[in-house]
């Protein structure tokens, strides 16, 4: 009670001084923006050093001296990095009764380990490349209309041309997309078990290195999948799965025929006109009577107040930085695209993920 009164008095004092509670909070929060990049940079350091992988190989926990000799890093510098990461709940730190410092994995640090199926390390590595970071610095020019694309202004061509001319960067993109597929596709299988009922084939349009197709045919073993992407991407696939065929081509020209056209994180890369063209090509590829298109994308501003709402809004900014006309869309905007492309009906299923599942029928 006394403490409560003290807080009230302090608030009152602050008000008198013209410093409200919000002002006080702002004076702290502003530092998140001053040094916001630090979090991404230090997590990238942890991935580059392979800290989560080394801890995994050693049963999940190690002393500072064991970890520093495995990583070949001097203990004082490693301690300094781990102190920051521990503060962000990436790794935990305890001390034995003899004073030995011990680090262990946490749910967050496991998402940086290549041994964890649902790790997002490759996506962090993609977003922290100089190529993907440079466009952010010119985004205000794009917003003012002084450049047509922040990515082009920074890198000289659009992201997909850049990838086709720089195959090492293309691999970084494909690996990053594959790690998202390993997170979201199992979630779709879990929450939409009837999605492929009565379906015998699917074409994954812009399917990257085929990870999504491989997971889909394992989850729905009665289907055959075609992983369809530009030739240099499909030729770099690593997965051998006899239920998955890899086909190279251009989705704006023609898409291989299948009962279902599936697209994850493809349409958000493009403006409305291009999306309508892609959807029309999908419509050509599926049967008129019982075919469908499955779109796995974020839906923003639809009143769904879940824990991924902030991520979806960040993703919208990412599309601004990395694509020419791409964006995240509201349900009204998705509805417009589908109608324009000739899809009469659709339904939406929200799942425990950044993306939702939209099923559209011609
Ligand atoms: C953001 S990635 C998504 C990859 C994959 N669907 C996933 O989410 O894991 C977009 C994909 O579209 C592919 N793509 C871009 N232009 C294309 C085109 N004209 N025809 C076919 N695929 C294309 C890219 O190569 C890339 O693999």
GROMACS .gro file of C-alpha atoms and ligand atoms in nm:
model
  389
    1UNK     CA    1   0.000   0.000   0.000
    2UNK     CA    2   0.281   0.234   0.096
    3UNK     CA    3   0.465   0.141  -0.224
    4UNK     CA    4   0.155   0.210  -0.430
    5UNK     CA    5   0.126   0.555  -0.274
    6UNK     CA    6   0.490   0.625  -0.343
    7UNK     CA    7   0.441   0.534  -0.711
    8UNK     CA    8   0.136   0.763  -0.729
    9UNK     CA    9   0.330   1.047  -0.573
   10UNK     CA   10   0.614   0.990  -0.820
   11UNK     CA   11   0.369   0.990  -1.111
   12UNK     CA   12   0.223   1.313  -0.975
   13UNK     CA   13   0.570   1.464  -0.944
   14UNK     CA   14   0.646   1.364  -1.301
   15UNK     CA   15   0.324   1.520  -1.425
   16UNK     CA   16   0.405   1.842  -1.246
   17UNK     CA   17   0.745   1.842  -1.412
   18UNK     CA   18   0.573   1.781  -1.746
   19UNK     CA   19   0.716   1.432  -1.776
   20UNK     CA   20   0.421   1.190  -1.799
   21UNK     CA   21   0.446   0.813  -1.780
   22UNK     CA   22   0.450   0.787  -2.159
   23UNK     CA   23   0.732   1.040  -2.180
   24UNK     CA   24   0.933   0.842  -1.925
   25UNK     CA   25   0.877   0.521  -2.121
   26UNK     CA   26   0.971   0.694  -2.447
   27UNK     CA   27   1.301   0.811  -2.305
   28UNK     CA   28   1.385   0.442  -2.249
   29UNK     CA   29   1.220   0.294  -2.561
   30UNK     CA   30   1.395   0.530  -2.804
   31UNK     CA   31   1.722   0.346  -2.737
   32UNK     CA   32   1.572   0.031  -2.895
   33UNK     CA   33   1.568   0.224  -3.222
   34UNK     CA   34   1.909   0.383  -3.174
   35UNK     CA   35   2.072   0.041  -3.135
   36UNK     CA   36   1.803  -0.180  -3.292
   37UNK     CA   37   2.046  -0.339  -3.538
   38UNK     CA   38   2.253  -0.481  -3.253
   39UNK     CA   39   2.011  -0.770  -3.194
   40UNK     CA   40   2.025  -0.894  -3.552
   41UNK     CA   41   2.403  -0.846  -3.569
   42UNK     CA   42   2.474  -1.039  -3.250
   43UNK     CA   43   2.238  -1.323  -3.344
   44UNK     CA   44   2.420  -1.342  -3.677
   45UNK     CA   45   2.749  -1.361  -3.481
   46UNK     CA   46   2.609  -1.650  -3.278
   47UNK     CA   47   2.510  -1.834  -3.599
   48UNK     CA   48   2.843  -1.760  -3.772
   49UNK     CA   49   3.031  -1.894  -3.469
   50UNK     CA   50   2.802  -2.199  -3.455
   51UNK     CA   51   2.739  -2.160  -3.080
   52UNK     CA   52   2.400  -2.337  -3.079
   53UNK     CA   53   2.538  -2.625  -3.288
   54UNK     CA   54   2.839  -2.675  -3.060
   55UNK     CA   55   2.616  -2.674  -2.751
   56UNK     CA   56   2.384  -2.924  -2.922
   57UNK     CA   57   2.675  -3.159  -3.000
   58UNK     CA   58   2.782  -3.140  -2.636
   59UNK     CA   59   2.445  -3.235  -2.493
   60UNK     CA   60   2.303  -2.882  -2.465
   61UNK     CA   61   2.529  -2.721  -2.205
   62UNK     CA   62   2.899  -2.629  -2.168
   63UNK     CA   63   3.121  -2.426  -1.941
   64UNK     CA   64   3.270  -2.099  -2.065
   65UNK     CA   65   3.615  -2.256  -2.099
   66UNK     CA   66   3.482  -2.565  -2.286
   67UNK     CA   67   3.278  -2.347  -2.521
   68UNK     CA   68   3.565  -2.105  -2.582
   69UNK     CA   69   3.808  -2.385  -2.670
   70UNK     CA   70   3.552  -2.553  -2.901
   71UNK     CA   71   3.482  -2.224  -3.080
   72UNK     CA   72   3.842  -2.110  -3.069
   73UNK     CA   73   3.738  -1.778  -2.910
   74UNK     CA   74   3.916  -1.623  -2.610
   75UNK     CA   75   3.699  -1.660  -2.295
   76UNK     CA   76   3.671  -1.284  -2.223
   77UNK     CA   77   3.536  -1.201  -2.570
   78UNK     CA   78   3.300  -1.498  -2.571
   79UNK     CA   79   3.180  -1.403  -2.222
   80UNK     CA   80   3.100  -1.053  -2.347
   81UNK     CA   81   2.894  -1.186  -2.642
   82UNK     CA   82   2.716  -1.443  -2.424
   83UNK     CA   83   2.631  -1.179  -2.162
   84UNK     CA   84   2.436  -0.987  -2.428
   85UNK     CA   85   2.270  -1.296  -2.577
   86UNK     CA   86   2.177  -1.431  -2.234
   87UNK     CA   87   2.010  -1.097  -2.161
   88UNK     CA   88   1.790  -1.160  -2.469
   89UNK     CA   89   1.713  -1.518  -2.348
   90UNK     CA   90   1.923  -1.658  -2.632
   91UNK     CA   91   2.122  -1.912  -2.425
   92UNK     CA   92   2.104  -1.928  -2.046
   93UNK     CA   93   2.389  -1.876  -1.803
   94UNK     CA   94   2.431  -2.032  -1.459
   95UNK     CA   95   2.722  -2.058  -1.218
   96UNK     CA   96   2.824  -2.372  -1.029
   97UNK     CA   97   2.907  -2.360  -0.658
   98UNK     CA   98   3.275  -2.355  -0.765
   99UNK     CA   99   3.217  -2.042  -0.971
  100UNK     CA  100   3.227  -2.213  -1.314
  101UNK     CA  101   3.011  -2.032  -1.571
  102UNK     CA  102   2.786  -2.272  -1.765
  103UNK     CA  103   2.586  -2.190  -2.078
  104UNK     CA  104   2.288  -2.389  -2.199
  105UNK     CA  105   2.039  -2.386  -2.485
  106UNK     CA  106   1.704  -2.210  -2.457
  107UNK     CA  107   1.398  -2.242  -2.685
  108UNK     CA  108   1.527  -1.932  -2.871
  109UNK     CA  109   1.886  -2.051  -2.912
  110UNK     CA  110   1.764  -2.388  -3.046
  111UNK     CA  111   1.604  -2.194  -3.333
  112UNK     CA  112   1.959  -2.099  -3.438
  113UNK     CA  113   2.084  -2.458  -3.451
  114UNK     CA  114   2.104  -2.657  -3.774
  115UNK     CA  115   2.006  -2.965  -3.570
  116UNK     CA  116   1.666  -2.815  -3.496
  117UNK     CA  117   1.406  -2.886  -3.766
  118UNK     CA  118   1.232  -2.552  -3.709
  119UNK     CA  119   1.542  -2.330  -3.699
  120UNK     CA  120   1.532  -1.995  -3.878
  121UNK     CA  121   1.910  -1.947  -3.896
  122UNK     CA  122   1.920  -1.936  -4.278
  123UNK     CA  123   1.650  -1.668  -4.286
  124UNK     CA  124   1.849  -1.456  -4.039
  125UNK     CA  125   2.162  -1.505  -4.254
  126UNK     CA  126   1.972  -1.395  -4.566
  127UNK     CA  127   1.825  -1.084  -4.407
  128UNK     CA  128   2.164  -0.985  -4.266
  129UNK     CA  129   2.354  -1.002  -4.597
  130UNK     CA  130   2.481  -0.666  -4.728
  131UNK     CA  131   2.263  -0.722  -5.038
  132UNK     CA  132   1.941  -0.743  -4.838
  133UNK     CA  133   2.045  -0.473  -4.587
  134UNK     CA  134   2.150  -0.208  -4.841
  135UNK     CA  135   1.795  -0.135  -4.976
  136UNK     CA  136   1.672  -0.038  -4.628
  137UNK     CA  137   1.905   0.262  -4.631
  138UNK     CA  138   1.733   0.405  -4.941
  139UNK     CA  139   1.375   0.316  -4.850
  140UNK     CA  140   1.272   0.677  -4.785
  141UNK     CA  141   1.357   0.758  -5.149
  142UNK     CA  142   1.129   0.474  -5.258
  143UNK     CA  143   0.852   0.599  -5.028
  144UNK     CA  144   0.886   0.952  -5.170
  145UNK     CA  145   0.872   0.802  -5.521
  146UNK     CA  146   1.229   0.907  -5.604
  147UNK     CA  147   1.318   0.546  -5.688
  148UNK     CA  148   1.097   0.272  -5.833
  149UNK     CA  149   1.253   0.007  -5.613
  150UNK     CA  150   1.481   0.029  -5.310
  151UNK     CA  151   1.639  -0.307  -5.400
  152UNK     CA  152   1.718  -0.200  -5.759
  153UNK     CA  153   1.854   0.135  -5.642
  154UNK     CA  154   2.092  -0.044  -5.405
  155UNK     CA  155   2.185  -0.350  -5.613
  156UNK     CA  156   2.133  -0.245  -5.975
  157UNK     CA  157   1.856  -0.494  -6.062
  158UNK     CA  158   1.551  -0.655  -5.906
  159UNK     CA  159   1.590  -0.931  -5.650
  160UNK     CA  160   1.510  -1.222  -5.888
  161UNK     CA  161   1.742  -1.098  -6.166
  162UNK     CA  162   2.009  -1.042  -5.902
  163UNK     CA  163   1.963  -1.399  -5.779
  164UNK     CA  164   1.986  -1.542  -6.132
  165UNK     CA  165   2.312  -1.355  -6.191
  166UNK     CA  166   2.457  -1.436  -5.848
  167UNK     CA  167   2.399  -1.803  -5.781
  168UNK     CA  168   2.565  -1.792  -5.438
  169UNK     CA  169   2.306  -1.534  -5.328
  170UNK     CA  170   2.033  -1.743  -5.493
  171UNK     CA  171   2.136  -2.037  -5.271
  172UNK     CA  172   2.119  -1.812  -4.963
  173UNK     CA  173   1.760  -1.719  -5.065
  174UNK     CA  174   1.661  -2.081  -5.134
  175UNK     CA  175   1.802  -2.202  -4.801
  176UNK     CA  176   1.621  -1.921  -4.618
  177UNK     CA  177   1.289  -2.005  -4.785
  178UNK     CA  178   1.340  -2.374  -4.710
  179UNK     CA  179   1.378  -2.305  -4.340
  180UNK     CA  180   1.049  -2.115  -4.336
  181UNK     CA  181   0.889  -2.407  -4.524
  182UNK     CA  182   1.007  -2.645  -4.251
  183UNK     CA  183   0.823  -2.428  -3.997
  184UNK     CA  184   0.498  -2.347  -4.175
  185UNK     CA  185   0.424  -2.650  -4.396
  186UNK     CA  186   0.410  -2.899  -4.102
  187UNK     CA  187   0.177  -2.651  -3.930
  188UNK     CA  188  -0.050  -2.655  -4.237
  189UNK     CA  189  -0.048  -3.036  -4.235
  190UNK     CA  190  -0.139  -3.035  -3.866
  191UNK     CA  191  -0.413  -2.773  -3.882
  192UNK     CA  192  -0.556  -2.845  -4.229
  193UNK     CA  193  -0.555  -3.227  -4.246
  194UNK     CA  194  -0.825  -3.235  -4.517
  195UNK     CA  195  -0.658  -2.985  -4.750
  196UNK     CA  196  -0.562  -3.248  -5.007
  197UNK     CA  197  -0.863  -3.480  -4.975
  198UNK     CA  198  -0.958  -3.606  -5.321
  199UNK     CA  199  -0.647  -3.448  -5.475
  200UNK     CA  200  -0.387  -3.651  -5.662
  201UNK     CA  201  -0.143  -3.383  -5.779
  202UNK     CA  202  -0.013  -3.044  -5.673
  203UNK     CA  203   0.215  -2.793  -5.841
  204UNK     CA  204   0.411  -2.573  -5.601
  205UNK     CA  205   0.448  -2.251  -5.799
  206UNK     CA  206   0.769  -2.063  -5.711
  207UNK     CA  207   0.849  -2.359  -5.488
  208UNK     CA  208   1.218  -2.281  -5.442
  209UNK     CA  209   1.443  -2.582  -5.385
  210UNK     CA  210   1.148  -2.820  -5.336
  211UNK     CA  211   1.141  -2.835  -4.957
  212UNK     CA  212   0.769  -2.753  -4.945
  213UNK     CA  213   0.687  -3.025  -5.201
  214UNK     CA  214   0.890  -3.284  -5.009
  215UNK     CA  215   0.710  -3.203  -4.683
  216UNK     CA  216   0.368  -3.200  -4.853
  217UNK     CA  217   0.411  -3.547  -5.007
  218UNK     CA  218   0.522  -3.685  -4.672
  219UNK     CA  219   0.217  -3.531  -4.500
  220UNK     CA  220  -0.025  -3.630  -4.777
  221UNK     CA  221   0.139  -3.945  -4.919
  222UNK     CA  222  -0.127  -4.002  -5.189
  223UNK     CA  223  -0.025  -3.689  -5.385
  224UNK     CA  224   0.239  -3.636  -5.651
  225UNK     CA  225   0.407  -3.296  -5.649
  226UNK     CA  226   0.567  -3.077  -5.912
  227UNK     CA  227   0.814  -2.826  -5.774
  228UNK     CA  228   0.801  -2.541  -6.025
  229UNK     CA  229   1.043  -2.248  -6.022
  230UNK     CA  230   1.285  -2.067  -6.253
  231UNK     CA  231   1.535  -2.312  -6.410
  232UNK     CA  232   1.843  -2.213  -6.209
  233UNK     CA  233   1.652  -2.262  -5.883
  234UNK     CA  234   1.499  -2.603  -5.961
  235UNK     CA  235   1.831  -2.731  -6.094
  236UNK     CA  236   1.990  -2.657  -5.756
  237UNK     CA  237   1.745  -2.875  -5.563
  238UNK     CA  238   1.912  -3.118  -5.327
  239UNK     CA  239   1.620  -3.336  -5.229
  240UNK     CA  240   1.567  -3.665  -5.403
  241UNK     CA  241   1.208  -3.778  -5.361
  242UNK     CA  242   1.041  -3.986  -5.630
  243UNK     CA  243   0.702  -3.826  -5.555
  244UNK     CA  244   0.847  -3.483  -5.644
  245UNK     CA  245   0.927  -3.377  -5.999
  246UNK     CA  246   1.127  -3.056  -6.052
  247UNK     CA  247   1.023  -2.839  -6.346
  248UNK     CA  248   1.182  -2.512  -6.455
  249UNK     CA  249   0.987  -2.232  -6.623
  250UNK     CA  250   0.829  -1.891  -6.592
  251UNK     CA  251   0.505  -1.865  -6.395
  252UNK     CA  252   0.401  -1.557  -6.596
  253UNK     CA  253   0.397  -1.769  -6.913
  254UNK     CA  254   0.273  -2.113  -6.817
  255UNK     CA  255   0.242  -2.340  -6.513
  256UNK     CA  256   0.246  -2.724  -6.526
  257UNK     CA  257  -0.097  -2.882  -6.491
  258UNK     CA  258  -0.209  -3.032  -6.159
  259UNK     CA  259  -0.525  -3.066  -5.946
  260UNK     CA  260  -0.401  -2.797  -5.710
  261UNK     CA  261  -0.174  -2.496  -5.760
  262UNK     CA  262   0.000  -2.414  -5.431
  263UNK     CA  263   0.184  -2.088  -5.366
  264UNK     CA  264   0.365  -1.993  -5.050
  265UNK     CA  265   0.527  -1.651  -5.016
  266UNK     CA  266   0.513  -1.591  -5.392
  267UNK     CA  267   0.229  -1.342  -5.450
  268UNK     CA  268   0.351  -1.107  -5.176
  269UNK     CA  269   0.661  -1.044  -5.391
  270UNK     CA  270   0.449  -0.886  -5.664
  271UNK     CA  271   0.212  -0.597  -5.737
  272UNK     CA  272  -0.157  -0.648  -5.808
  273UNK     CA  273  -0.131  -0.669  -6.187
  274UNK     CA  274   0.141  -0.933  -6.171
  275UNK     CA  275  -0.049  -1.130  -5.905
  276UNK     CA  276  -0.358  -1.136  -6.127
  277UNK     CA  277  -0.145  -1.268  -6.417
  278UNK     CA  278   0.006  -1.541  -6.197
  279UNK     CA  279  -0.335  -1.638  -6.060
  280UNK     CA  280  -0.475  -1.653  -6.414
  281UNK     CA  281  -0.191  -1.889  -6.511
  282UNK     CA  282  -0.275  -2.100  -6.203
  283UNK     CA  283  -0.638  -2.110  -6.316
  284UNK     CA  284  -0.525  -2.242  -6.657
  285UNK     CA  285  -0.319  -2.512  -6.483
  286UNK     CA  286  -0.596  -2.662  -6.267
  287UNK     CA  287  -0.918  -2.846  -6.364
  288UNK     CA  288  -1.212  -2.608  -6.418
  289UNK     CA  289  -1.462  -2.818  -6.223
  290UNK     CA  290  -1.277  -2.931  -5.910
  291UNK     CA  291  -0.935  -2.760  -5.914
  292UNK     CA  292  -0.822  -2.512  -5.654
  293UNK     CA  293  -0.544  -2.272  -5.568
  294UNK     CA  294  -0.393  -2.274  -5.220
  295UNK     CA  295  -0.227  -1.949  -5.118
  296UNK     CA  296  -0.011  -1.941  -4.807
  297UNK     CA  297   0.044  -1.577  -4.719
  298UNK     CA  298   0.008  -1.327  -4.438
  299UNK     CA  299  -0.323  -1.145  -4.402
  300UNK     CA  300  -0.281  -0.809  -4.235
  301UNK     CA  301  -0.520  -0.570  -4.062
  302UNK     CA  302  -0.801  -0.824  -4.040
  303UNK     CA  303  -0.861  -0.780  -3.668
  304UNK     CA  304  -0.675  -1.104  -3.582
  305UNK     CA  305  -0.485  -0.992  -3.275
  306UNK     CA  306  -0.245  -1.281  -3.243
  307UNK     CA  307   0.125  -1.293  -3.151
  308UNK     CA  308   0.238  -1.274  -3.518
  309UNK     CA  309   0.061  -0.946  -3.597
  310UNK     CA  310   0.378  -0.740  -3.550
  311UNK     CA  311   0.581  -0.985  -3.766
  312UNK     CA  312   0.327  -0.952  -4.048
  313UNK     CA  313   0.360  -0.572  -4.041
  314UNK     CA  314   0.741  -0.605  -4.041
  315UNK     CA  315   0.714  -0.844  -4.337
  316UNK     CA  316   0.518  -0.577  -4.523
  317UNK     CA  317   0.814  -0.340  -4.474
  318UNK     CA  318   1.051  -0.619  -4.590
  319UNK     CA  319   0.852  -0.647  -4.914
  320UNK     CA  320   0.891  -0.272  -4.959
  321UNK     CA  321   1.267  -0.295  -4.917
  322UNK     CA  322   1.325  -0.611  -5.122
  323UNK     CA  323   1.072  -0.612  -5.404
  324UNK     CA  324   0.947  -0.361  -5.658
  325UNK     CA  325   0.571  -0.375  -5.598
  326UNK     CA  326   0.534  -0.653  -5.343
  327UNK     CA  327   0.337  -0.609  -5.021
  328UNK     CA  328   0.142  -0.789  -4.753
  329UNK     CA  329  -0.233  -0.772  -4.809
  330UNK     CA  330  -0.557  -0.734  -4.619
  331UNK     CA  331  -0.837  -0.986  -4.678
  332UNK     CA  332  -1.016  -0.723  -4.888
  333UNK     CA  333  -0.707  -0.694  -5.110
  334UNK     CA  334  -0.678  -1.074  -5.144
  335UNK     CA  335  -1.047  -1.088  -5.228
  336UNK     CA  336  -0.998  -0.827  -5.502
  337UNK     CA  337  -0.708  -1.019  -5.663
  338UNK     CA  338  -0.898  -1.348  -5.660
  339UNK     CA  339  -1.210  -1.192  -5.811
  340UNK     CA  340  -1.009  -1.018  -6.084
  341UNK     CA  341  -0.833  -1.345  -6.171
  342UNK     CA  342  -1.165  -1.528  -6.204
  343UNK     CA  343  -1.191  -1.718  -5.877
  344UNK     CA  344  -1.556  -1.721  -5.764
  345UNK     CA  345  -1.516  -1.850  -5.411
  346UNK     CA  346  -1.255  -1.868  -5.144
  347UNK     CA  347  -1.216  -1.956  -4.780
  348UNK     CA  348  -0.952  -1.866  -4.526
  349UNK     CA  349  -0.802  -2.070  -4.245
  350UNK     CA  350  -0.588  -1.897  -3.986
  351UNK     CA  351  -0.317  -2.121  -3.849
  352UNK     CA  352  -0.056  -2.080  -3.575
  353UNK     CA  353   0.189  -1.907  -3.810
  354UNK     CA  354   0.274  -1.577  -3.977
  355UNK     CA  355   0.081  -1.697  -4.284
  356UNK     CA  356  -0.281  -1.806  -4.328
  357UNK     CA  357  -0.414  -2.057  -4.580
  358UNK     CA  358  -0.647  -1.928  -4.853
  359UNK     CA  359  -0.824  -2.187  -5.070
  360UNK     CA  360  -0.964  -2.038  -5.392
  361UNK     CA  361  -1.195  -2.209  -5.644
  362UNK     CA  362  -1.254  -2.115  -6.008
  363LIG     C1  363   0.997  -1.575  -5.172
  363LIG     S1  364   1.044  -1.715  -5.265
  363LIG     C2  365   0.935  -1.839  -5.201
  363LIG     C3  366   0.986  -1.979  -5.218
  363LIG     C4  367   0.895  -2.089  -5.164
  363LIG     N1  368   0.762  -2.079  -5.221
  363LIG     C5  369   0.888  -2.084  -5.015
  363LIG     O1  370   0.808  -2.006  -4.962
  363LIG     O2  371   0.962  -2.157  -4.948
  363LIG     C6  372   0.974  -1.681  -5.424
  363LIG     C7  373   1.010  -1.782  -5.529
  363LIG     O3  374   0.952  -1.740  -5.653
  363LIG     C8  375   1.041  -1.777  -5.756
  363LIG     N2  376   1.015  -1.702  -5.879
  363LIG     C9  377   1.041  -1.571  -5.904
  363LIG     N3  378   1.006  -1.540  -6.031
  363LIG    C10  379   0.956  -1.653  -6.086
  363LIG    C11  380   0.902  -1.684  -6.215
  363LIG     N4  381   0.891  -1.590  -6.310
  363LIG     N5  382   0.859  -1.811  -6.238
  363LIG    C12  383   0.869  -1.906  -6.142
  363LIG     N6  384   0.918  -1.882  -6.017
  363LIG    C13  385   0.961  -1.757  -5.990
  363LIG    C14  386   1.177  -1.745  -5.696
  363LIG     O4  387   1.283  -1.808  -5.767
  363LIG    C15  388   1.158  -1.795  -5.553
  363LIG     O5  389   1.199  -1.928  -5.539
   0.00000   0.00000   0.00000
